[in-house]
Amino acid sequence: MKLRILRGLIAILLLPFPVLASLGGNVTSVQEDQAKMQATMRSTSGSSYTVHEMQTPTGVAVKEYISPAGNVFAVTWQGPFHPDLRQLLGAYFDQYVQAVQAQQAQRRGHGPVLIEQAGLVVQISGHLRAFRGSAYVPQMMPAGVRAEELR
């Protein structure tokens, strides 16, 4: 039963949705991502980071947080579908999957996902047609930026 639930969760997370810049990657792919998603984009710059917010025609909003060094240190999303987490988390995807598997082995039922590791923090919640999530790499966050700012 647990294995079936885990397989279902992984299958949902791997559904093909628009491609985004990867966590830990650089800013150069933002324009390509916008075109692939057919999304509108607006950018907001602050002293600590820049946010590229994309809105897809299907209602998924993705924010990519870019450090002054040009690296994606955090991503957030909300909407009726999960984005492609393999692409969104990039090199951190396998670490995320292993943490989810360990979490599923320790609890029963469904609920929010909260992964808090030294090199990766992921929070996912919601239900069908109303998902929300965030992922960030604590070591990559610019000085003075708090996780609560990532919405």
Short mmCIF file of N, CA and C in Angstrom, two decimals:
data_model
loop_
_atom_site.label_atom_id
_atom_site.label_comp_id
_atom_site.label_asym_id
_atom_site.label_seq_id
_atom_site.Cartn_x
_atom_site.Cartn_y
_atom_site.Cartn_z
N MET A 1 0.82 -1.19 0.00
CA MET A 1 0.00 0.00 0.00
C MET A 1 0.87 1.27 0.00
N LYS A 2 1.89 1.29 0.89
CA LYS A 2 2.78 2.46 0.94
C LYS A 2 3.50 2.65 -0.38
N LEU A 3 3.94 1.55 -0.96
CA LEU A 3 4.66 1.62 -2.23
C LEU A 3 3.77 2.18 -3.33
N ARG A 4 2.51 1.78 -3.34
CA ARG A 4 1.58 2.28 -4.35
C ARG A 4 1.35 3.78 -4.18
N ILE A 5 1.22 4.24 -2.96
CA ILE A 5 1.04 5.68 -2.69
C ILE A 5 2.28 6.44 -3.13
N LEU A 6 3.45 5.91 -2.79
CA LEU A 6 4.70 6.58 -3.16
C LEU A 6 4.84 6.65 -4.68
N ARG A 7 4.55 5.56 -5.36
CA ARG A 7 4.61 5.56 -6.82
C ARG A 7 3.64 6.59 -7.41
N GLY A 8 2.45 6.68 -6.82
CA GLY A 8 1.46 7.66 -7.29
C GLY A 8 1.96 9.08 -7.11
N LEU A 9 2.56 9.36 -5.94
CA LEU A 9 3.09 10.69 -5.67
C LEU A 9 4.20 11.04 -6.66
N ILE A 10 5.11 10.11 -6.87
CA ILE A 10 6.21 10.36 -7.81
C ILE A 10 5.68 10.54 -9.22
N ALA A 11 4.69 9.74 -9.61
CA ALA A 11 4.11 9.87 -10.96
C ALA A 11 3.49 11.25 -11.15
N ILE A 12 2.78 11.74 -10.15
CA ILE A 12 2.17 13.07 -10.24
C ILE A 12 3.25 14.13 -10.39
N LEU A 13 4.32 14.00 -9.61
CA LEU A 13 5.38 15.00 -9.63
C LEU A 13 6.17 14.98 -10.93
N LEU A 14 6.12 13.88 -11.65
CA LEU A 14 6.87 13.77 -12.89
C LEU A 14 6.04 14.08 -14.13
N LEU A 15 4.78 14.44 -13.96
CA LEU A 15 3.95 14.77 -15.12
C LEU A 15 4.59 15.90 -15.91
N PRO A 16 4.48 15.86 -17.22
CA PRO A 16 5.13 16.88 -18.03
C PRO A 16 4.38 18.21 -18.00
N PHE A 17 4.97 19.16 -17.35
CA PHE A 17 4.46 20.52 -17.32
C PHE A 17 5.55 21.44 -17.82
N PRO A 18 5.32 22.72 -17.92
CA PRO A 18 6.30 23.62 -18.51
C PRO A 18 7.68 23.53 -17.84
N VAL A 19 8.71 23.76 -18.63
CA VAL A 19 10.09 23.69 -18.17
C VAL A 19 10.51 25.03 -17.58
N LEU A 20 11.23 24.98 -16.49
CA LEU A 20 11.65 26.19 -15.78
C LEU A 20 13.15 26.17 -15.52
N ALA A 21 13.68 27.30 -15.08
CA ALA A 21 15.09 27.33 -14.68
C ALA A 21 15.27 26.45 -13.46
N SER A 22 16.39 25.81 -13.36
CA SER A 22 16.64 24.86 -12.28
C SER A 22 17.21 25.54 -11.05
N LEU A 23 16.81 25.05 -9.91
CA LEU A 23 17.35 25.49 -8.64
C LEU A 23 18.86 25.27 -8.66
N GLY A 24 19.59 26.28 -8.29
CA GLY A 24 21.05 26.18 -8.31
C GLY A 24 21.67 26.56 -9.64
N GLY A 25 20.85 26.68 -10.68
CA GLY A 25 21.34 27.05 -12.00
C GLY A 25 21.55 28.55 -12.12
N ASN A 26 21.74 29.01 -13.35
CA ASN A 26 21.95 30.45 -13.53
C ASN A 26 20.78 31.09 -14.27
N VAL A 27 20.84 32.39 -14.37
CA VAL A 27 19.73 33.19 -14.89
C VAL A 27 19.60 33.13 -16.41
N THR A 28 20.58 32.59 -17.11
CA THR A 28 20.58 32.67 -18.57
C THR A 28 19.38 31.98 -19.23
N SER A 29 18.75 31.04 -18.55
CA SER A 29 17.65 30.30 -19.17
C SER A 29 16.28 30.93 -18.95
N VAL A 30 16.18 32.02 -18.23
CA VAL A 30 14.88 32.60 -17.89
C VAL A 30 14.08 32.96 -19.14
N GLN A 31 14.71 33.59 -20.13
CA GLN A 31 13.99 33.96 -21.35
C GLN A 31 13.51 32.73 -22.12
N GLU A 32 14.35 31.69 -22.17
CA GLU A 32 13.94 30.45 -22.83
C GLU A 32 12.76 29.81 -22.10
N ASP A 33 12.81 29.83 -20.78
CA ASP A 33 11.73 29.26 -19.99
C ASP A 33 10.41 29.99 -20.25
N GLN A 34 10.48 31.29 -20.32
CA GLN A 34 9.29 32.09 -20.60
C GLN A 34 8.68 31.68 -21.94
N ALA A 35 9.52 31.52 -22.94
CA ALA A 35 9.03 31.14 -24.27
C ALA A 35 8.43 29.73 -24.26
N LYS A 36 9.10 28.79 -23.62
CA LYS A 36 8.58 27.42 -23.55
C LYS A 36 7.25 27.33 -22.83
N MET A 37 7.11 28.13 -21.79
CA MET A 37 5.86 28.12 -21.01
C MET A 37 4.77 28.97 -21.66
N GLN A 38 5.15 29.75 -22.65
CA GLN A 38 4.23 30.72 -23.25
C GLN A 38 3.66 31.61 -22.15
N ALA A 39 4.53 32.01 -21.25
CA ALA A 39 4.13 32.74 -20.06
C ALA A 39 4.40 34.22 -20.20
N THR A 40 3.64 34.97 -19.45
CA THR A 40 3.96 36.38 -19.30
C THR A 40 4.95 36.47 -18.15
N MET A 41 5.83 37.44 -18.21
CA MET A 41 6.84 37.55 -17.16
C MET A 41 7.00 38.99 -16.74
N ARG A 42 7.21 39.13 -15.47
CA ARG A 42 7.59 40.44 -14.95
C ARG A 42 8.73 40.21 -13.97
N SER A 43 9.60 41.17 -13.91
CA SER A 43 10.76 41.07 -13.03
C SER A 43 10.74 42.22 -12.04
N THR A 44 11.14 41.90 -10.83
CA THR A 44 11.24 42.89 -9.77
C THR A 44 12.63 42.78 -9.16
N SER A 45 13.34 43.89 -9.09
CA SER A 45 14.68 43.87 -8.52
C SER A 45 14.69 44.55 -7.17
N GLY A 46 15.41 43.94 -6.26
CA GLY A 46 15.64 44.53 -4.95
C GLY A 46 17.13 44.61 -4.71
N SER A 47 17.52 44.99 -3.53
CA SER A 47 18.95 45.09 -3.24
C SER A 47 19.60 43.73 -3.03
N SER A 48 18.80 42.72 -2.61
CA SER A 48 19.36 41.41 -2.31
C SER A 48 19.14 40.37 -3.39
N TYR A 49 18.11 40.55 -4.22
CA TYR A 49 17.81 39.56 -5.25
C TYR A 49 16.81 40.12 -6.26
N THR A 50 16.69 39.41 -7.37
CA THR A 50 15.71 39.74 -8.41
C THR A 50 14.72 38.58 -8.49
N VAL A 51 13.45 38.91 -8.68
CA VAL A 51 12.42 37.89 -8.83
C VAL A 51 11.87 37.96 -10.24
N HIS A 52 11.90 36.82 -10.93
CA HIS A 52 11.27 36.69 -12.24
C HIS A 52 9.99 35.88 -12.01
N GLU A 53 8.86 36.53 -12.20
CA GLU A 53 7.58 35.87 -11.98
C GLU A 53 6.94 35.57 -13.33
N MET A 54 6.63 34.29 -13.53
CA MET A 54 6.02 33.86 -14.78
C MET A 54 4.62 33.34 -14.52
N GLN A 55 3.71 33.70 -15.40
CA GLN A 55 2.32 33.24 -15.31
C GLN A 55 1.99 32.51 -16.60
N THR A 56 1.63 31.23 -16.48
CA THR A 56 1.31 30.44 -17.66
C THR A 56 -0.16 30.60 -18.02
N PRO A 57 -0.52 30.28 -19.25
CA PRO A 57 -1.93 30.35 -19.65
C PRO A 57 -2.82 29.37 -18.85
N THR A 58 -2.21 28.32 -18.28
CA THR A 58 -2.98 27.35 -17.49
C THR A 58 -3.14 27.76 -16.03
N GLY A 59 -2.59 28.91 -15.66
CA GLY A 59 -2.79 29.41 -14.31
C GLY A 59 -1.70 29.09 -13.30
N VAL A 60 -0.60 28.51 -13.73
CA VAL A 60 0.50 28.22 -12.82
C VAL A 60 1.41 29.45 -12.75
N ALA A 61 1.68 29.91 -11.53
CA ALA A 61 2.59 31.04 -11.32
C ALA A 61 3.87 30.50 -10.71
N VAL A 62 4.99 30.84 -11.32
CA VAL A 62 6.30 30.40 -10.84
C VAL A 62 7.16 31.64 -10.62
N LYS A 63 7.82 31.67 -9.48
CA LYS A 63 8.78 32.74 -9.20
C LYS A 63 10.16 32.12 -9.06
N GLU A 64 11.10 32.73 -9.75
CA GLU A 64 12.49 32.32 -9.66
C GLU A 64 13.25 33.45 -8.98
N TYR A 65 13.93 33.14 -7.91
CA TYR A 65 14.67 34.13 -7.13
C TYR A 65 16.14 34.04 -7.53
N ILE A 66 16.67 35.15 -8.04
CA ILE A 66 18.02 35.19 -8.58
C ILE A 66 18.91 36.05 -7.68
N SER A 67 20.03 35.49 -7.27
CA SER A 67 20.98 36.22 -6.43
C SER A 67 21.73 37.25 -7.26
N PRO A 68 22.41 38.20 -6.61
CA PRO A 68 23.23 39.16 -7.36
C PRO A 68 24.31 38.48 -8.21
N ALA A 69 24.71 37.27 -7.84
CA ALA A 69 25.71 36.52 -8.61
C ALA A 69 25.09 35.86 -9.84
N GLY A 70 23.76 35.94 -9.98
CA GLY A 70 23.08 35.38 -11.15
C GLY A 70 22.64 33.94 -11.01
N ASN A 71 22.56 33.43 -9.78
CA ASN A 71 22.15 32.05 -9.55
C ASN A 71 20.74 31.96 -8.98
N VAL A 72 20.02 30.92 -9.38
CA VAL A 72 18.67 30.68 -8.87
C VAL A 72 18.82 30.02 -7.50
N PHE A 73 18.54 30.79 -6.43
CA PHE A 73 18.68 30.25 -5.09
C PHE A 73 17.36 29.75 -4.51
N ALA A 74 16.25 30.10 -5.15
CA ALA A 74 14.95 29.65 -4.68
C ALA A 74 13.94 29.69 -5.81
N VAL A 75 12.94 28.84 -5.71
CA VAL A 75 11.80 28.85 -6.62
C VAL A 75 10.54 28.63 -5.81
N THR A 76 9.47 29.27 -6.22
CA THR A 76 8.16 29.04 -5.61
C THR A 76 7.15 28.87 -6.72
N TRP A 77 6.04 28.22 -6.42
CA TRP A 77 4.99 28.03 -7.41
C TRP A 77 3.65 27.90 -6.73
N GLN A 78 2.61 28.21 -7.49
CA GLN A 78 1.25 27.98 -7.04
C GLN A 78 0.35 27.91 -8.25
N GLY A 79 -0.68 27.10 -8.14
CA GLY A 79 -1.61 26.98 -9.25
C GLY A 79 -2.32 25.65 -9.24
N PRO A 80 -3.06 25.38 -10.29
CA PRO A 80 -3.86 24.15 -10.36
C PRO A 80 -3.04 22.89 -10.63
N PHE A 81 -1.77 23.03 -11.00
CA PHE A 81 -0.91 21.89 -11.30
C PHE A 81 0.44 22.10 -10.64
N HIS A 82 1.14 21.00 -10.40
CA HIS A 82 2.55 21.09 -10.01
C HIS A 82 3.36 21.36 -11.27
N PRO A 83 4.39 22.17 -11.17
CA PRO A 83 5.30 22.28 -12.30
C PRO A 83 6.14 21.00 -12.39
N ASP A 84 6.95 20.89 -13.40
CA ASP A 84 7.85 19.75 -13.57
C ASP A 84 8.95 19.87 -12.51
N LEU A 85 8.81 19.11 -11.42
CA LEU A 85 9.76 19.24 -10.32
C LEU A 85 11.15 18.72 -10.68
N ARG A 86 11.24 17.80 -11.58
CA ARG A 86 12.57 17.33 -12.01
C ARG A 86 13.33 18.50 -12.63
N GLN A 87 12.70 19.25 -13.48
CA GLN A 87 13.35 20.40 -14.11
C GLN A 87 13.52 21.54 -13.11
N LEU A 88 12.51 21.78 -12.32
CA LEU A 88 12.53 22.90 -11.38
C LEU A 88 13.62 22.74 -10.33
N LEU A 89 13.79 21.52 -9.82
CA LEU A 89 14.78 21.27 -8.77
C LEU A 89 16.16 20.93 -9.33
N GLY A 90 16.23 20.62 -10.61
CA GLY A 90 17.51 20.36 -11.26
C GLY A 90 18.33 19.30 -10.54
N ALA A 91 19.56 19.65 -10.21
CA ALA A 91 20.49 18.72 -9.56
C ALA A 91 20.01 18.30 -8.17
N TYR A 92 19.05 19.00 -7.62
CA TYR A 92 18.54 18.68 -6.28
C TYR A 92 17.36 17.71 -6.32
N PHE A 93 16.90 17.33 -7.51
CA PHE A 93 15.72 16.48 -7.62
C PHE A 93 15.92 15.12 -6.96
N ASP A 94 17.05 14.46 -7.19
CA ASP A 94 17.27 13.14 -6.60
C ASP A 94 17.30 13.22 -5.07
N GLN A 95 17.92 14.24 -4.54
CA GLN A 95 17.94 14.44 -3.09
C GLN A 95 16.52 14.61 -2.56
N TYR A 96 15.70 15.36 -3.29
CA TYR A 96 14.30 15.57 -2.92
C TYR A 96 13.53 14.24 -2.92
N VAL A 97 13.68 13.44 -3.98
CA VAL A 97 12.96 12.17 -4.09
C VAL A 97 13.35 11.24 -2.94
N GLN A 98 14.63 11.16 -2.62
CA GLN A 98 15.07 10.31 -1.52
C GLN A 98 14.47 10.77 -0.19
N ALA A 99 14.41 12.07 0.01
CA ALA A 99 13.84 12.60 1.26
C ALA A 99 12.33 12.32 1.33
N VAL A 100 11.63 12.43 0.21
CA VAL A 100 10.19 12.12 0.19
C VAL A 100 9.97 10.64 0.49
N GLN A 101 10.79 9.79 -0.10
CA GLN A 101 10.65 8.35 0.15
C GLN A 101 10.87 8.03 1.62
N ALA A 102 11.87 8.65 2.24
CA ALA A 102 12.13 8.43 3.66
C ALA A 102 10.97 8.94 4.50
N GLN A 103 10.42 10.08 4.12
CA GLN A 103 9.30 10.65 4.85
C GLN A 103 8.06 9.77 4.74
N GLN A 104 7.80 9.26 3.54
CA GLN A 104 6.64 8.39 3.33
C GLN A 104 6.76 7.09 4.12
N ALA A 105 7.98 6.60 4.29
CA ALA A 105 8.19 5.36 5.03
C ALA A 105 7.91 5.53 6.52
N GLN A 106 7.98 6.76 7.01
CA GLN A 106 7.80 7.03 8.43
C GLN A 106 6.40 7.45 8.81
N ARG A 107 5.54 7.74 7.84
CA ARG A 107 4.19 8.20 8.19
C ARG A 107 3.16 7.57 7.28
N ARG A 108 1.94 7.65 7.70
CA ARG A 108 0.83 7.13 6.91
C ARG A 108 0.00 8.28 6.39
N GLY A 109 -0.68 8.02 5.31
CA GLY A 109 -1.61 9.02 4.78
C GLY A 109 -0.93 10.08 3.93
N HIS A 110 -1.72 11.05 3.59
CA HIS A 110 -1.25 12.14 2.74
C HIS A 110 -1.12 13.40 3.59
N GLY A 111 -0.47 14.34 3.08
CA GLY A 111 -0.32 15.60 3.78
C GLY A 111 0.76 16.41 3.12
N PRO A 112 1.05 17.55 3.69
CA PRO A 112 2.08 18.40 3.11
C PRO A 112 3.44 17.73 3.16
N VAL A 113 4.30 18.12 2.24
CA VAL A 113 5.68 17.63 2.20
C VAL A 113 6.55 18.73 2.78
N LEU A 114 7.38 18.36 3.74
CA LEU A 114 8.34 19.30 4.32
C LEU A 114 9.68 18.60 4.42
N ILE A 115 10.61 19.04 3.61
CA ILE A 115 11.97 18.51 3.61
C ILE A 115 12.87 19.62 4.11
N GLU A 116 13.56 19.38 5.21
CA GLU A 116 14.50 20.36 5.75
C GLU A 116 15.84 19.68 5.95
N GLN A 117 16.71 19.86 4.98
CA GLN A 117 18.05 19.31 5.05
C GLN A 117 19.04 20.45 4.97
N ALA A 118 20.27 20.17 5.31
CA ALA A 118 21.30 21.22 5.32
C ALA A 118 21.43 21.91 3.96
N GLY A 119 21.31 21.14 2.88
CA GLY A 119 21.52 21.72 1.55
C GLY A 119 20.27 21.92 0.74
N LEU A 120 19.08 21.67 1.31
CA LEU A 120 17.84 21.80 0.54
C LEU A 120 16.64 21.87 1.47
N VAL A 121 15.76 22.82 1.19
CA VAL A 121 14.49 22.93 1.91
C VAL A 121 13.38 22.97 0.87
N VAL A 122 12.41 22.06 1.01
CA VAL A 122 11.28 22.00 0.09
C VAL A 122 10.00 21.90 0.90
N GLN A 123 9.02 22.71 0.54
CA GLN A 123 7.70 22.67 1.17
C GLN A 123 6.66 22.60 0.06
N ILE A 124 5.78 21.61 0.14
CA ILE A 124 4.71 21.46 -0.85
C ILE A 124 3.42 21.17 -0.11
N SER A 125 2.36 21.88 -0.49
CA SER A 125 1.06 21.65 0.11
C SER A 125 -0.02 21.90 -0.92
N GLY A 126 -1.24 21.60 -0.52
CA GLY A 126 -2.38 21.86 -1.39
C GLY A 126 -3.15 20.60 -1.70
N HIS A 127 -4.00 20.74 -2.67
CA HIS A 127 -4.86 19.65 -3.11
C HIS A 127 -5.16 19.87 -4.59
N LEU A 128 -5.85 18.93 -5.19
CA LEU A 128 -6.14 19.00 -6.61
C LEU A 128 -6.65 20.38 -7.00
N ARG A 129 -6.01 20.98 -7.99
CA ARG A 129 -6.33 22.29 -8.55
C ARG A 129 -5.91 23.47 -7.67
N ALA A 130 -5.18 23.21 -6.59
CA ALA A 130 -4.71 24.30 -5.73
C ALA A 130 -3.42 23.89 -5.03
N PHE A 131 -2.32 23.87 -5.77
CA PHE A 131 -1.03 23.47 -5.22
C PHE A 131 -0.16 24.68 -4.95
N ARG A 132 0.73 24.52 -3.99
CA ARG A 132 1.67 25.58 -3.63
C ARG A 132 2.96 24.91 -3.18
N GLY A 133 4.08 25.52 -3.52
CA GLY A 133 5.34 24.95 -3.07
C GLY A 133 6.48 25.94 -3.15
N SER A 134 7.53 25.59 -2.45
CA SER A 134 8.75 26.39 -2.49
C SER A 134 9.94 25.47 -2.28
N ALA A 135 11.06 25.86 -2.83
CA ALA A 135 12.31 25.14 -2.65
C ALA A 135 13.43 26.15 -2.66
N TYR A 136 14.38 25.97 -1.74
CA TYR A 136 15.53 26.86 -1.73
C TYR A 136 16.75 26.14 -1.17
N VAL A 137 17.89 26.70 -1.51
CA VAL A 137 19.17 26.19 -1.02
C VAL A 137 19.68 27.22 -0.01
N PRO A 138 19.65 26.88 1.28
CA PRO A 138 20.02 27.87 2.31
C PRO A 138 21.39 28.51 2.09
N GLN A 139 22.37 27.73 1.65
CA GLN A 139 23.73 28.26 1.48
C GLN A 139 23.81 29.27 0.33
N MET A 140 22.87 29.23 -0.59
CA MET A 140 22.91 30.12 -1.75
C MET A 140 22.14 31.42 -1.52
N MET A 141 21.37 31.48 -0.43
CA MET A 141 20.57 32.68 -0.18
C MET A 141 21.46 33.87 0.11
N PRO A 142 21.17 35.01 -0.50
CA PRO A 142 21.97 36.21 -0.22
C PRO A 142 21.85 36.61 1.26
N ALA A 143 22.87 37.26 1.76
CA ALA A 143 22.89 37.70 3.15
C ALA A 143 21.67 38.57 3.44
N GLY A 144 21.05 38.33 4.55
CA GLY A 144 19.90 39.13 4.98
C GLY A 144 18.56 38.68 4.45
N VAL A 145 18.54 37.70 3.54
CA VAL A 145 17.27 37.20 3.00
C VAL A 145 16.76 36.08 3.91
N ARG A 146 15.49 36.17 4.27
CA ARG A 146 14.86 35.16 5.13
C ARG A 146 13.93 34.30 4.30
N ALA A 147 13.79 33.05 4.69
CA ALA A 147 12.92 32.11 3.98
C ALA A 147 11.48 32.61 3.90
N GLU A 148 11.04 33.34 4.89
CA GLU A 148 9.66 33.85 4.90
C GLU A 148 9.37 34.82 3.76
N GLU A 149 10.40 35.40 3.18
CA GLU A 149 10.23 36.32 2.06
C GLU A 149 9.90 35.60 0.76
N LEU A 150 10.17 34.31 0.72
CA LEU A 150 10.01 33.53 -0.51
C LEU A 150 8.59 33.04 -0.64
N ARG A 151 7.76 33.80 -1.29
CA ARG A 151 6.33 33.44 -1.46
C ARG A 151 5.93 33.51 -2.90
#
